[in-house]
mmCIF file of C-alpha atoms in Angstrom:
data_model
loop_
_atom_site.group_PDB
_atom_site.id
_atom_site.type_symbol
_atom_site.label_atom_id
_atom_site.label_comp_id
_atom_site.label_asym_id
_atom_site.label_seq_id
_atom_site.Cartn_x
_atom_site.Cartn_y
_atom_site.Cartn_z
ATOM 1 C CA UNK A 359 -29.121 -18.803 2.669
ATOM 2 C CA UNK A 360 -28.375 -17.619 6.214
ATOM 3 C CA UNK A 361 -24.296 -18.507 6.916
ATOM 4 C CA UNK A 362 -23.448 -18.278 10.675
ATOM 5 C CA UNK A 363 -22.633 -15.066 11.961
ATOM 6 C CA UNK A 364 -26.140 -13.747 10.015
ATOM 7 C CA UNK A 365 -24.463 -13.300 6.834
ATOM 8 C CA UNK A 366 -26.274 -14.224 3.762
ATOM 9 C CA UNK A 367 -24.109 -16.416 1.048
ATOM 10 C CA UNK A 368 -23.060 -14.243 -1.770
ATOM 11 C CA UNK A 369 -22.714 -11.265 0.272
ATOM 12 C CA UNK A 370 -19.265 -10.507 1.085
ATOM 13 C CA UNK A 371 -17.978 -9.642 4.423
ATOM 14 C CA UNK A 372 -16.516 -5.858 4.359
ATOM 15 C CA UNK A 373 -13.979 -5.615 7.105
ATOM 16 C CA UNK A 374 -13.027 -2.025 7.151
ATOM 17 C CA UNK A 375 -9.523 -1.385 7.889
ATOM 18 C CA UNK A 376 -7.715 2.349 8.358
ATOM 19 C CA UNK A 377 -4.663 2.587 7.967
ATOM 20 C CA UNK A 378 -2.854 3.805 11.419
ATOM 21 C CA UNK A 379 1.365 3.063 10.360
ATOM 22 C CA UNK A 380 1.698 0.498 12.914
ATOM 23 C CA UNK A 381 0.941 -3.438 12.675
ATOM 24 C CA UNK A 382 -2.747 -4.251 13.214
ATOM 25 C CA UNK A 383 -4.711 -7.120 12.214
ATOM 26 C CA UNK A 384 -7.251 -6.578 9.165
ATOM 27 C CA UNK A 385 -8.410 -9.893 8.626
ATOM 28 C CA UNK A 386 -9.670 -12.592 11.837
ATOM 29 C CA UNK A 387 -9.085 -16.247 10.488
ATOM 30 C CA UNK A 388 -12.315 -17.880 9.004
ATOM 31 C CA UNK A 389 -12.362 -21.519 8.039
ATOM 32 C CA UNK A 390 -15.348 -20.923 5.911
ATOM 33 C CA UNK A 391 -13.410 -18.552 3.317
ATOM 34 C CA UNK A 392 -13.333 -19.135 -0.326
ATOM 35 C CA UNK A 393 -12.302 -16.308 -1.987
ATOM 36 C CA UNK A 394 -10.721 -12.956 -0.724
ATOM 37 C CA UNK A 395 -9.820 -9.479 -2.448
ATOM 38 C CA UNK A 396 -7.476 -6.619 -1.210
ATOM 39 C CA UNK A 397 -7.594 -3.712 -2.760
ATOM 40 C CA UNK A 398 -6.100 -0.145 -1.892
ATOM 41 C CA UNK A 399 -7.982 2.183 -3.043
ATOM 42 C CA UNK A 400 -5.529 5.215 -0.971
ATOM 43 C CA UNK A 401 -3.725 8.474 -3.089
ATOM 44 C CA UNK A 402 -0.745 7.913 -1.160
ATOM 45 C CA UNK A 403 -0.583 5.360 1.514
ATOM 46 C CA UNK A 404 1.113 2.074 0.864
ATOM 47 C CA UNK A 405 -0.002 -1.372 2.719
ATOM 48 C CA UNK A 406 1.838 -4.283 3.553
ATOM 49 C CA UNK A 407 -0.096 -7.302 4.090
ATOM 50 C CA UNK A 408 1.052 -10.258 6.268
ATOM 51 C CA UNK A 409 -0.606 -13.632 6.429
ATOM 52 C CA UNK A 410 -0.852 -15.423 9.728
ATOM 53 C CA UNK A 411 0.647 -18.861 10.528
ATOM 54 C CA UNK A 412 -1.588 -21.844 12.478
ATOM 55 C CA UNK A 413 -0.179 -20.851 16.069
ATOM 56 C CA UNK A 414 1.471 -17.496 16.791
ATOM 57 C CA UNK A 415 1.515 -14.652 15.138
ATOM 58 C CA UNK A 416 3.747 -12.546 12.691
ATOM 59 C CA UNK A 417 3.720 -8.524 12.884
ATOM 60 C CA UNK A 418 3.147 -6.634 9.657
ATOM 61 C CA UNK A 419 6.118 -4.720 8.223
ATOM 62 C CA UNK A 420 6.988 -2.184 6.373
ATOM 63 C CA UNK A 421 8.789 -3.770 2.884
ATOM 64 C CA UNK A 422 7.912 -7.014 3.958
ATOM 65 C CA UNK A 423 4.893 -9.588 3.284
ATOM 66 C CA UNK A 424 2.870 -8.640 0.135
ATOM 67 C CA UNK A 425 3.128 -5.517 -1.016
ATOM 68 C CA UNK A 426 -0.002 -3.537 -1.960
ATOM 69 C CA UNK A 427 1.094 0.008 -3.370
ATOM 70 C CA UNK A 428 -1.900 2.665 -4.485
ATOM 71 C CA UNK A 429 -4.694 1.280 -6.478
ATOM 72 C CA UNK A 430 -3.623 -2.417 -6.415
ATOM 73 C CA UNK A 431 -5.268 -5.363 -6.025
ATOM 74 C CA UNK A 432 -4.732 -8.552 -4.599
ATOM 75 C CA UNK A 433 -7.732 -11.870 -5.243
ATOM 76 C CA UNK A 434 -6.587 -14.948 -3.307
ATOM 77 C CA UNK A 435 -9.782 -17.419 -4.997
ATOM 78 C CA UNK A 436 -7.571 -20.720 -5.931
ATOM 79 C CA UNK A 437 -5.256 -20.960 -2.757
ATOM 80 C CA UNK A 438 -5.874 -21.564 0.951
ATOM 81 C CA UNK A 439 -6.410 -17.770 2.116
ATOM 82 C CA UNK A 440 -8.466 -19.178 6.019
ATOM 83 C CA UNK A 441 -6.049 -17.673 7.828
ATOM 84 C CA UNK A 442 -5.842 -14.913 10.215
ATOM 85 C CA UNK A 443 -4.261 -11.709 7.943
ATOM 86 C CA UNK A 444 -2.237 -8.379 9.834
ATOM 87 C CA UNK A 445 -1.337 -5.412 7.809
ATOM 88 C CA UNK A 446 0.676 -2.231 8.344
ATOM 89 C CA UNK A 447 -0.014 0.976 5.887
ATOM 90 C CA UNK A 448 3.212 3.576 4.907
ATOM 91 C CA UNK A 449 1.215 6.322 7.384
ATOM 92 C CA UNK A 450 -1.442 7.007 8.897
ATOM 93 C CA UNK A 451 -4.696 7.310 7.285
ATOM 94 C CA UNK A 452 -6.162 5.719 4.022
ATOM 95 C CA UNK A 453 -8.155 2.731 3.913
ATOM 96 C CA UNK A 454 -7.849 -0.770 2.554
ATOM 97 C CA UNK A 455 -10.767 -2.408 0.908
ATOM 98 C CA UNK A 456 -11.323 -6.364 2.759
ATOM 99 C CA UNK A 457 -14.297 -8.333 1.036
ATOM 100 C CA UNK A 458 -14.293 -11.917 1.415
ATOM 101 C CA UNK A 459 -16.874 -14.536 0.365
ATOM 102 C CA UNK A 460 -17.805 -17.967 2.286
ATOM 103 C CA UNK B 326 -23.794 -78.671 -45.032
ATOM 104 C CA UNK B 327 -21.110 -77.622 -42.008
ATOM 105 C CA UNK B 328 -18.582 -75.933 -43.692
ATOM 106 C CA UNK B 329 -21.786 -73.773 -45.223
ATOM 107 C CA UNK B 330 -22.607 -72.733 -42.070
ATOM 108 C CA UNK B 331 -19.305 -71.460 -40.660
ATOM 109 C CA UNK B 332 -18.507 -69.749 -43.640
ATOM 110 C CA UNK B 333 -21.936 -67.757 -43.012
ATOM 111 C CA UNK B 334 -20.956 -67.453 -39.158
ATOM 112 C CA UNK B 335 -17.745 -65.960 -40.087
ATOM 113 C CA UNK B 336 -19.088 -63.739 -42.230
ATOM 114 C CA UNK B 337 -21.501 -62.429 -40.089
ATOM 115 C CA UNK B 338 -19.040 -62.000 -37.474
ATOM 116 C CA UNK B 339 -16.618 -60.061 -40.279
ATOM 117 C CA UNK B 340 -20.016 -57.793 -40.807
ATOM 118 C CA UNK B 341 -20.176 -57.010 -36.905
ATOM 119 C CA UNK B 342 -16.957 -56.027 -36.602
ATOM 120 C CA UNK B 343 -16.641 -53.997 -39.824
ATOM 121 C CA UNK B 344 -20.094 -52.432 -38.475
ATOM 122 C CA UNK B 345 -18.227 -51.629 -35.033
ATOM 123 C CA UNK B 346 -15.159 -50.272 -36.387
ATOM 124 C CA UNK B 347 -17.235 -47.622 -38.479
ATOM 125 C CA UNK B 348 -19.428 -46.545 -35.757
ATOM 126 C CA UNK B 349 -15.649 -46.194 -33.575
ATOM 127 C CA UNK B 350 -14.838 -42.032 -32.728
ATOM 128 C CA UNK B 351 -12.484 -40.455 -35.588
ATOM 129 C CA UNK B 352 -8.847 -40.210 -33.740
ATOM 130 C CA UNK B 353 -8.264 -37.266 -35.967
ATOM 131 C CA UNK B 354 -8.229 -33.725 -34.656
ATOM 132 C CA UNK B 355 -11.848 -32.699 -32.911
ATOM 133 C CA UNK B 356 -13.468 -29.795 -34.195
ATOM 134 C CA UNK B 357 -15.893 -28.043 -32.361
ATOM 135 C CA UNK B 358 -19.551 -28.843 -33.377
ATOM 136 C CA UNK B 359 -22.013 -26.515 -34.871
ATOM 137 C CA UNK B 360 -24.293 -24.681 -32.235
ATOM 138 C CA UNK B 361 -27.984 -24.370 -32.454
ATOM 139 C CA UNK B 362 -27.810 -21.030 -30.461
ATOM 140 C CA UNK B 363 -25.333 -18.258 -30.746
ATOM 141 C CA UNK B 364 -23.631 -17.656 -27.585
ATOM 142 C CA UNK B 365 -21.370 -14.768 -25.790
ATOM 143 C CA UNK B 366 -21.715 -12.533 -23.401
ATOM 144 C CA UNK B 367 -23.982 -9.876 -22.593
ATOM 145 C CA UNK B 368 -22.909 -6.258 -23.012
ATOM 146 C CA UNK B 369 -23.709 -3.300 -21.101
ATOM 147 C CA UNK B 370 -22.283 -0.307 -21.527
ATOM 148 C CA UNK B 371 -22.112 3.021 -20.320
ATOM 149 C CA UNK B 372 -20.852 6.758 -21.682
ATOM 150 C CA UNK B 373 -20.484 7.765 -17.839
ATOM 151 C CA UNK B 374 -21.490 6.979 -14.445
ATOM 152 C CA UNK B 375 -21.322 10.471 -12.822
ATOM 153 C CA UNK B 376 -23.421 9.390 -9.969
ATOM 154 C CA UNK B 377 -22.687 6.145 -7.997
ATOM 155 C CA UNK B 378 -25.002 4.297 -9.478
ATOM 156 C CA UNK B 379 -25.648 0.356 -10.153
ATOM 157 C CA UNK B 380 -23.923 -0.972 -13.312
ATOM 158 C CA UNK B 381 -25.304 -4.319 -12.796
ATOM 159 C CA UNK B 382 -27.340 -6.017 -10.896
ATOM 160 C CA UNK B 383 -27.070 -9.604 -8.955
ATOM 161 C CA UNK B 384 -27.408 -12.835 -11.293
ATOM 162 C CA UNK B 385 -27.131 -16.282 -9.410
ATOM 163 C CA UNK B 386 -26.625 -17.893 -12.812
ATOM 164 C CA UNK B 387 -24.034 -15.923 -13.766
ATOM 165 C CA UNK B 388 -20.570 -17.546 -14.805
ATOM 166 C CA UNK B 389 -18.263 -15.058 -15.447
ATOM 167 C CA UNK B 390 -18.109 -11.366 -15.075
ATOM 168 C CA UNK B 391 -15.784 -8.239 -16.315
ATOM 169 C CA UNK B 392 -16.311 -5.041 -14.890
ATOM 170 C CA UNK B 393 -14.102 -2.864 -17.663
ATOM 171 C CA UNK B 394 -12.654 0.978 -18.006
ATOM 172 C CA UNK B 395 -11.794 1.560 -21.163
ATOM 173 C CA UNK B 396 -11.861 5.260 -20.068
ATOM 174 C CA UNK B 397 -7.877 6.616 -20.785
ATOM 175 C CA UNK B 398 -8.474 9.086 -17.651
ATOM 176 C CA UNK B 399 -10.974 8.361 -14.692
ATOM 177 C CA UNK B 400 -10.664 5.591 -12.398
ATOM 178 C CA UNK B 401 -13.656 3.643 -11.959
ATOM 179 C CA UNK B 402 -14.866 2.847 -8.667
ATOM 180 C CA UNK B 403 -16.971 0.128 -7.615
ATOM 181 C CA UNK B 404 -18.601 -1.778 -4.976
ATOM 182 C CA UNK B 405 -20.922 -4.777 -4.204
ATOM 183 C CA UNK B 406 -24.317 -3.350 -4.209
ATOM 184 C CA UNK B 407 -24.652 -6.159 -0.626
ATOM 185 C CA UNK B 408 -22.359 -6.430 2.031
ATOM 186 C CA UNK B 409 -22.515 -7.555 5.704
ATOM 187 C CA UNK B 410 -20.263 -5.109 7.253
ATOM 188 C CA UNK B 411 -18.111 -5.976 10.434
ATOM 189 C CA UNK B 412 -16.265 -8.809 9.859
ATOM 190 C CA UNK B 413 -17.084 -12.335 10.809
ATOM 191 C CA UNK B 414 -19.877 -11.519 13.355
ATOM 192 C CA UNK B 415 -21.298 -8.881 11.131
ATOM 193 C CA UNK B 416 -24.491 -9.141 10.572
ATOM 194 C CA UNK B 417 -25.272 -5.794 8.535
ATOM 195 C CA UNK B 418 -25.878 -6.011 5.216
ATOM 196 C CA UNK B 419 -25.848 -2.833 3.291
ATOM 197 C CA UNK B 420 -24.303 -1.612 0.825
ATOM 198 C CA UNK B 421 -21.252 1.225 0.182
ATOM 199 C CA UNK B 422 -21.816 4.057 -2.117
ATOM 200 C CA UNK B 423 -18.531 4.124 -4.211
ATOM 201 C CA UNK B 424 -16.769 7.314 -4.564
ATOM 202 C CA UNK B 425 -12.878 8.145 -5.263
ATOM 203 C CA UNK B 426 -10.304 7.035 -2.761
ATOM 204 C CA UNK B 427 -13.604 5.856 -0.669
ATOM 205 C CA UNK B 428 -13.375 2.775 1.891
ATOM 206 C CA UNK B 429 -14.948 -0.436 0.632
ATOM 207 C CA UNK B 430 -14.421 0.874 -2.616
ATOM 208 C CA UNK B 431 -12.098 -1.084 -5.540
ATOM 209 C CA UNK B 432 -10.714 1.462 -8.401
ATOM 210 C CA UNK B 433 -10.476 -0.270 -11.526
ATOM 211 C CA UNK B 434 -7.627 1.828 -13.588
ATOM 212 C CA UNK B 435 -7.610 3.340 -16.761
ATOM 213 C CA UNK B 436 -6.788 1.617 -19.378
ATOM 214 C CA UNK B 437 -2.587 2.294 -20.872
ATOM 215 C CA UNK B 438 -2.364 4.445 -24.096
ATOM 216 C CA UNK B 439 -1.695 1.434 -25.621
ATOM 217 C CA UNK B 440 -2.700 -1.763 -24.042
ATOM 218 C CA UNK B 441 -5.106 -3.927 -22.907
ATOM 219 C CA UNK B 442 -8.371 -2.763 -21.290
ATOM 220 C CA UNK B 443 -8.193 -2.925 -17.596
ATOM 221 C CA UNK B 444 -10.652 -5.351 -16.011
ATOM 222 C CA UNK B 445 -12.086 -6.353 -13.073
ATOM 223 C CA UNK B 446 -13.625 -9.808 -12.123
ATOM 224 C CA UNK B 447 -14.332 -10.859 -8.422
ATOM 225 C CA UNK B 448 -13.273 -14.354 -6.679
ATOM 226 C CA UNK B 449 -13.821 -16.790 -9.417
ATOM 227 C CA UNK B 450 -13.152 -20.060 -6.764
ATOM 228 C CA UNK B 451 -16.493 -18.364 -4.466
ATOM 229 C CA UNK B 452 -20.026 -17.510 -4.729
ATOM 230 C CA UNK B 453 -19.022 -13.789 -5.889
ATOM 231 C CA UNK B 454 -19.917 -14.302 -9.522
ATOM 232 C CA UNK B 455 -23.721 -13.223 -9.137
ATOM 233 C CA UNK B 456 -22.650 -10.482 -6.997
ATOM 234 C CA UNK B 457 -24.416 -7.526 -7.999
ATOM 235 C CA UNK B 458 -22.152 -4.280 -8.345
ATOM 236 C CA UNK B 459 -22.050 -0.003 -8.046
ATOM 237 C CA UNK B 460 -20.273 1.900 -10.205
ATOM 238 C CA UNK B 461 -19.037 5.721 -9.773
ATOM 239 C CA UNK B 462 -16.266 7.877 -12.108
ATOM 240 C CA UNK B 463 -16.675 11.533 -12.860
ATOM 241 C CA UNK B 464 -16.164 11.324 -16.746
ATOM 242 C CA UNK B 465 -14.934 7.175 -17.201
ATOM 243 C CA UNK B 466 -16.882 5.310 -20.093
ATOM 244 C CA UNK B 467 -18.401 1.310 -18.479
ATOM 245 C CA UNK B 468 -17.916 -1.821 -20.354
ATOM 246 C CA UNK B 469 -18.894 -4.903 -18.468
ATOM 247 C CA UNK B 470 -19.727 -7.956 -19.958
ATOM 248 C CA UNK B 471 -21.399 -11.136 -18.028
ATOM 249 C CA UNK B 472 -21.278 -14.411 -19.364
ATOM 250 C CA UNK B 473 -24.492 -16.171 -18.357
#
């Protein structure tokens, strides 16, 4: 099956992120999201994930929002997760891992 | 002649109702019942996955899956063996090669000296249980079992 956008149900979505040690968004809302999974697979570089609110927007912060230190993981499957997601890393470089599944 | 026949009714009706309270559910505790077929996961396993290779392939009947290391070293690294790369629009669909610290990748750790055995298992909640995954570690044993 043939979601819009041309992605094929099952697949996740890979949204690459790098880390750059400023607030950026990783994550676009996406009403048709059902299950999501963070995971920082860095040697050093700690992210900081922020969701997004309905209107406006809230800036990614170091020590703030959800934590994601090396080699965690973070699967939103049972709670809302739609919404627009920003994230800030510890420095520059490393990557986080964004797969979600509609 | 009257009296004959209600004592007959009544007893008939004293039959049906002893007949329905026998056939009524035990309220004591349920057990489970016996199985024709014995059921459980199935097991694959692997000494080593040197080379990023699939550890297991899609399954869209799938109900559960555990990707495990029960390696005391190694990471494991994996990946879905699809993706559509890009975000919302994207309309790739490839696949990543996993490798250590790679992007795209998810490191499942080694399991503690004394512990549990560190799992993975995608989104339960969306269609990510018959995703077919890649595997990489440099010396890391692979236990994953899939619940059909």
């Amino acid at each position: 099956m043939t979601l819009p956008g041309g992605v094929t149900s099952g697949i996740p979505i890979y949204t690459p992120v790098v880390g750059t040690g400023a607030d950026q968004a990783a994550l676009a809302a996406n009403n048709l999201r059902r299950g999501l999974l963070f995971h920082n697979p860095s040697a050093t570089v700690v992210f900081y994930l922020m969701p997004q609110p309905l209107t406006g927007s809230v800036a990614a912060a170091l020590n703030t929002g959800i934590q994601m230190p090396v080699g965690s993981t973070v699967i939103i499957d049972d709670l809302f997760c739609t919404c627009a997601w920003r994230v800030i890393s510890s420095a520059a470089g490393g990557s986080l891992t964004c797969l979600e599944w509609q | 002649m009257k009296k004959l026949l209600d004592y007959s009714m009544m007893a008939a009706a004293l039959a049906v109702i002893l007949i329905a309270v026998a056939m009524l559910p035990d309220h004591g505790p349920r057990h489970a019942k016996a199985q024709s077929t014995v059921l459980g996961p199935n097991i694959y396993a692997y000494t080593a996955v040197t080379t990023a290779q699939t550890i297991i392939g899609p399954n869209p009947t799938r109900h559960a899956l555990q990707i495990c290391n029960p390696g005391a070293t190694n990471i494991l690294w994996i990946a879905p063996l699809g993706l559509a790369i890009g975000g919302q629009t994207g309309a790739i669909v490839t696949a990543i090669t996993p490798s250590a610290n790679g992007a795209g990748t998810v490191g499942v750790p080694v399991t503690p000296a004394s512990g549990i055995v560190t799992c993975f298992s995608p989104p339960t909640n969306a269609p990510s249980i018959g995703q077919g995954w890649a595997g990489f570690s440099t010396t890391t044993p692979v236990t994953i079992y899939e619940w059909p």
